[in-house]
Short mmCIF file of C-alpha atoms in Angstrom, two decimals:
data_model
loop_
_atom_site.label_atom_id
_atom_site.label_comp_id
_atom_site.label_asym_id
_atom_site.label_seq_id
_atom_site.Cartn_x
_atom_site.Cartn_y
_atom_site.Cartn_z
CA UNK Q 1383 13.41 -234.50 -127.35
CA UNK Q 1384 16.18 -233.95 -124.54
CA UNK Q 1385 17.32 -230.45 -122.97
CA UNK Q 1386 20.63 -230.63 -125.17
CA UNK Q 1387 18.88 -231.24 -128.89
CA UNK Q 1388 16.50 -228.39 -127.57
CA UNK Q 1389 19.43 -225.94 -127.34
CA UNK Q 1390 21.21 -227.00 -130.16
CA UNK Q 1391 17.91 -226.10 -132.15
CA UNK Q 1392 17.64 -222.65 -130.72
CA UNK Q 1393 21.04 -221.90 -131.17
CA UNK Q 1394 20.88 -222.93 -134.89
CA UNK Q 1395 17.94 -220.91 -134.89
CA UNK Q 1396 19.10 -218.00 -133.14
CA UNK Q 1397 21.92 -218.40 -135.79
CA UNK Q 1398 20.03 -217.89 -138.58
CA UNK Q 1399 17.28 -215.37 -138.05
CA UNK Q 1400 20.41 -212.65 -136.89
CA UNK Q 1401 22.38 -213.25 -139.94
CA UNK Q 1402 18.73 -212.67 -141.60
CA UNK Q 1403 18.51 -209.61 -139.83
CA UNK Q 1404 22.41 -208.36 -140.53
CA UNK Q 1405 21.57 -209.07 -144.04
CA UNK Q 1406 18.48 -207.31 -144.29
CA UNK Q 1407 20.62 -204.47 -142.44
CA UNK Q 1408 23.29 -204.57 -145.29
CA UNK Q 1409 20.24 -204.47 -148.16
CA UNK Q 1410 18.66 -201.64 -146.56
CA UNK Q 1411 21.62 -199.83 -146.15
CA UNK Q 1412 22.70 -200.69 -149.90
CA UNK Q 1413 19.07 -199.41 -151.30
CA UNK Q 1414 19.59 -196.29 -149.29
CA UNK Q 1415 22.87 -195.73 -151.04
CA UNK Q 1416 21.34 -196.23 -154.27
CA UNK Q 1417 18.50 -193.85 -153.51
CA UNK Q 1418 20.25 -190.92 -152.19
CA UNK Q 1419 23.85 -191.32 -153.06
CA UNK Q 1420 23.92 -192.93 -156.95
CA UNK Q 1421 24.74 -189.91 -159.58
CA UNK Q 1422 24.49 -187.59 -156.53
CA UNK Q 1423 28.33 -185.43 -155.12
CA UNK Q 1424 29.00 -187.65 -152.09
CA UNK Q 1425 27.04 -186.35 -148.66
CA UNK Q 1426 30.27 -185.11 -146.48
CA UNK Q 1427 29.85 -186.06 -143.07
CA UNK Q 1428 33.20 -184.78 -141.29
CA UNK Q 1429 34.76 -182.74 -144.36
CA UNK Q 1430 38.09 -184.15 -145.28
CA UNK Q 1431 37.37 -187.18 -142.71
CA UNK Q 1432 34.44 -188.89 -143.69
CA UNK Q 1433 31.81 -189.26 -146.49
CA UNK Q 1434 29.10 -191.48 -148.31
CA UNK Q 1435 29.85 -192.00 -151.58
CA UNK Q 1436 28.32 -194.35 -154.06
CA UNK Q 1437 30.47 -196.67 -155.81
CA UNK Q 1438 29.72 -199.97 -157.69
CA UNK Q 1439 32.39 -202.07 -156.86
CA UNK Q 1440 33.13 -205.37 -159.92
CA UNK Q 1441 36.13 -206.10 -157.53
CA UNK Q 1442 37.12 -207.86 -154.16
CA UNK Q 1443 38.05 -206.31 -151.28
CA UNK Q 1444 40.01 -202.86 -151.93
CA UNK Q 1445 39.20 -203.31 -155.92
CA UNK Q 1446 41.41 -206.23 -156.31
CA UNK Q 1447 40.49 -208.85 -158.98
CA UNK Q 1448 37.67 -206.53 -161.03
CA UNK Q 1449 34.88 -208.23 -162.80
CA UNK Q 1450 35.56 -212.10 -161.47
CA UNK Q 1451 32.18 -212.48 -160.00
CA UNK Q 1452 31.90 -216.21 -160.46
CA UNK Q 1453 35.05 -216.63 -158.29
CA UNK Q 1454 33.83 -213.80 -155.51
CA UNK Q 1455 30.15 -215.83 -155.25
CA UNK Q 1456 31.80 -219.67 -155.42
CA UNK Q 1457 34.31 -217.97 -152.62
CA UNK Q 1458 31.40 -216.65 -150.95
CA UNK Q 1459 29.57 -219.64 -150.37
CA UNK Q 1460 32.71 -221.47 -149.69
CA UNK Q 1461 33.16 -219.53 -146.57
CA UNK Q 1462 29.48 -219.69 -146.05
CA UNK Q 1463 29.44 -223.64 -145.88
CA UNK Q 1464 32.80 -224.20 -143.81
CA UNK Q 1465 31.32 -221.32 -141.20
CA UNK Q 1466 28.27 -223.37 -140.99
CA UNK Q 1467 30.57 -226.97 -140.64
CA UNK Q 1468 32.54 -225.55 -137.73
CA UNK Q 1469 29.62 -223.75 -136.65
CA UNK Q 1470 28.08 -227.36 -135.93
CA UNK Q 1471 31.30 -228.33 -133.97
CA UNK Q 1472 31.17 -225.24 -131.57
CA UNK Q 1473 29.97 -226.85 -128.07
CA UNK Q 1474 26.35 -224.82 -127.71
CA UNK Q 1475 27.33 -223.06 -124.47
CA UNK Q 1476 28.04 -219.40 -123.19
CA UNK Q 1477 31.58 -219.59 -123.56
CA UNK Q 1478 31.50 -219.75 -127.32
CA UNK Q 1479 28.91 -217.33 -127.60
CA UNK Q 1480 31.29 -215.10 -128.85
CA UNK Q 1481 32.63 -217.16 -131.45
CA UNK Q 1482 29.27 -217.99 -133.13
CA UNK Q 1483 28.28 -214.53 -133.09
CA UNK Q 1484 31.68 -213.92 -135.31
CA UNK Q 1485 30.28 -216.87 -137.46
CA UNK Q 1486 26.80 -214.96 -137.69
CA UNK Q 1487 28.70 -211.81 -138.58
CA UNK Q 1488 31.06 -213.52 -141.31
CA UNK Q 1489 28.20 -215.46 -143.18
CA UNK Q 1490 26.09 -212.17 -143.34
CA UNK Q 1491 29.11 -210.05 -144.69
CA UNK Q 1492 29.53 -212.73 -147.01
CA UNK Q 1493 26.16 -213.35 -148.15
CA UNK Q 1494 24.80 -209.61 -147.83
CA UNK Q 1495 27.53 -209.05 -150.80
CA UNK Q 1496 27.12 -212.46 -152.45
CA UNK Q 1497 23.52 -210.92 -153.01
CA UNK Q 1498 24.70 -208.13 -155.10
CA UNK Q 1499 26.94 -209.90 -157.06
CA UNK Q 1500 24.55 -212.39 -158.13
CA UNK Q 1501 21.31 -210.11 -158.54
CA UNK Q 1502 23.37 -206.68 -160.17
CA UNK Q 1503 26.90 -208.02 -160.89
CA UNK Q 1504 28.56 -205.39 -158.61
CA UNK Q 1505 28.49 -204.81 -154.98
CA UNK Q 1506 27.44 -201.15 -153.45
CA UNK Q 1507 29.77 -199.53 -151.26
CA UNK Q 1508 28.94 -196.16 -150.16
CA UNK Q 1509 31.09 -195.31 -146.60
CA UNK Q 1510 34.55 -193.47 -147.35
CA UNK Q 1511 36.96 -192.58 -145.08
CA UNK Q 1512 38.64 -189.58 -147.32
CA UNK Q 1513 41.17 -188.89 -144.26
CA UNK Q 1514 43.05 -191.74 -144.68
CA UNK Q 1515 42.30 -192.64 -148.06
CA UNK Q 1516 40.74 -196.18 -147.62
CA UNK Q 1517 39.39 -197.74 -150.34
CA UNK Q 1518 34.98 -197.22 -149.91
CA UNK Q 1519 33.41 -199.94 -148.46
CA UNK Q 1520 29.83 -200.95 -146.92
CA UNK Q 1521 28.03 -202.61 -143.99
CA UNK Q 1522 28.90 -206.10 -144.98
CA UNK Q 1523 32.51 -205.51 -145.02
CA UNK Q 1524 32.37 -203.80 -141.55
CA UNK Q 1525 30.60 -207.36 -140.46
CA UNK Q 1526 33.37 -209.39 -141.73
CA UNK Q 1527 36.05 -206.97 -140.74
CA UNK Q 1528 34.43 -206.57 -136.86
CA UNK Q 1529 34.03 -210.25 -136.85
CA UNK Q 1530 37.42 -210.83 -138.15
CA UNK Q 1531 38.72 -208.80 -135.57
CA UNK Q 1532 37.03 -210.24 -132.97
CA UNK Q 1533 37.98 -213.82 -133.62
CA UNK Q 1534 41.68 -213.10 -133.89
CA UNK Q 1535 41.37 -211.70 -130.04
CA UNK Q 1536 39.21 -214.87 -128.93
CA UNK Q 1537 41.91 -216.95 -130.05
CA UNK Q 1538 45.03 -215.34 -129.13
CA UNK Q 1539 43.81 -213.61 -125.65
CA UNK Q 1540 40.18 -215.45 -124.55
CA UNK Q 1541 40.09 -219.34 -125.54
CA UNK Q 1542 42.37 -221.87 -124.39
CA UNK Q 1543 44.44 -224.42 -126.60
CA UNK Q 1544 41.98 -227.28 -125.72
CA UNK Q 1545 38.82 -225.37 -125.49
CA UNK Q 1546 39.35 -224.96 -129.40
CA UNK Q 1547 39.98 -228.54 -129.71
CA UNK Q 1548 36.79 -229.31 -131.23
CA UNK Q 1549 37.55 -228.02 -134.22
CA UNK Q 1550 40.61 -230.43 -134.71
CA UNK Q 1551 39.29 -233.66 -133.17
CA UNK Q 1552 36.45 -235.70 -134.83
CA UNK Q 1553 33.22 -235.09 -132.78
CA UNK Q 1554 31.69 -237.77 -131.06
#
């Protein structure tokens, strides 16, 4: 096996067991929230800034869409299957190292909640911001949000036009 196939393996690899850990990161978190913050007054961190609170959310992202949980896991591994298609077209060297660790990020937001849906047809959010009123949300959501956020400064300020050509060209 050449040097190349050798690093495409790792990085595959490398792929894979850290969106295993951010997932097991988002589970533990979520099992946490259910142990010490389900039927419990929410644990006030900065009082009138910030709090945990347990909520079961049956919706999408701010509560939108409540109780479509087939369409939220179908969506969910959607994402997870075109992340991993242009994941495969990503050249395997440092300078998209940032862009596959946004991949990472996405599929384990996606699947850490696609977990809850399908094993207790509601997803756990627990982290409130009361200051500003936004809607409770949990670790997964800060991956795909972080990621999200990261990705739309890679394109627009870090990768050139034809650097990201491999995801419009057929690879060779």
């Amino acid at each position: 096996m050449n040097n190349k196939k050798i690093k495409n393996i790792q990085s595959y690899l490398l792929a894979v067991l850290g969106c295993a850990a951010l997932i097991l990161a988002d589970q533990f978190t979520k099992h946490l929230a259910v142990l010490h913050l389900k039927n419990q007054e929410p644990f006030i961190i900065w009082k009138g800034v910030f709090k945990l609170e347990y909520l079961e959310n049956r919706g999408a992202a701010f509560g939108i869409m409540q109780n479509r949980q087939v369409l939220f896991s179908l969506g969910a591994i959607l994402i997870v299957c075109l992340i991993g298609y242009f994941y495969g077209r990503m050249p395997h060297t440092p300078r998209f190292y940032l862009l596959r660790i946004c991949s990472v990020m996405v599929c384990a937001g996606a699947v850490g909640n696609l977990i809850d849906r399908v094993r207790q047809n509601y997803v756990v959010d627990f982290f409130y911001f009361e200051l500003i009123d936004f809607p409770i949300f949990n670790v997964a959501d800060c991956y795909v949000v972080v990621s999200c956020i990261l990705f739309g400064f890679a394109i627009l300020f870090y990768y050139k036009e034809e650097e990201l050509s491999c995801f419009t060209h057929k690879k060779e």
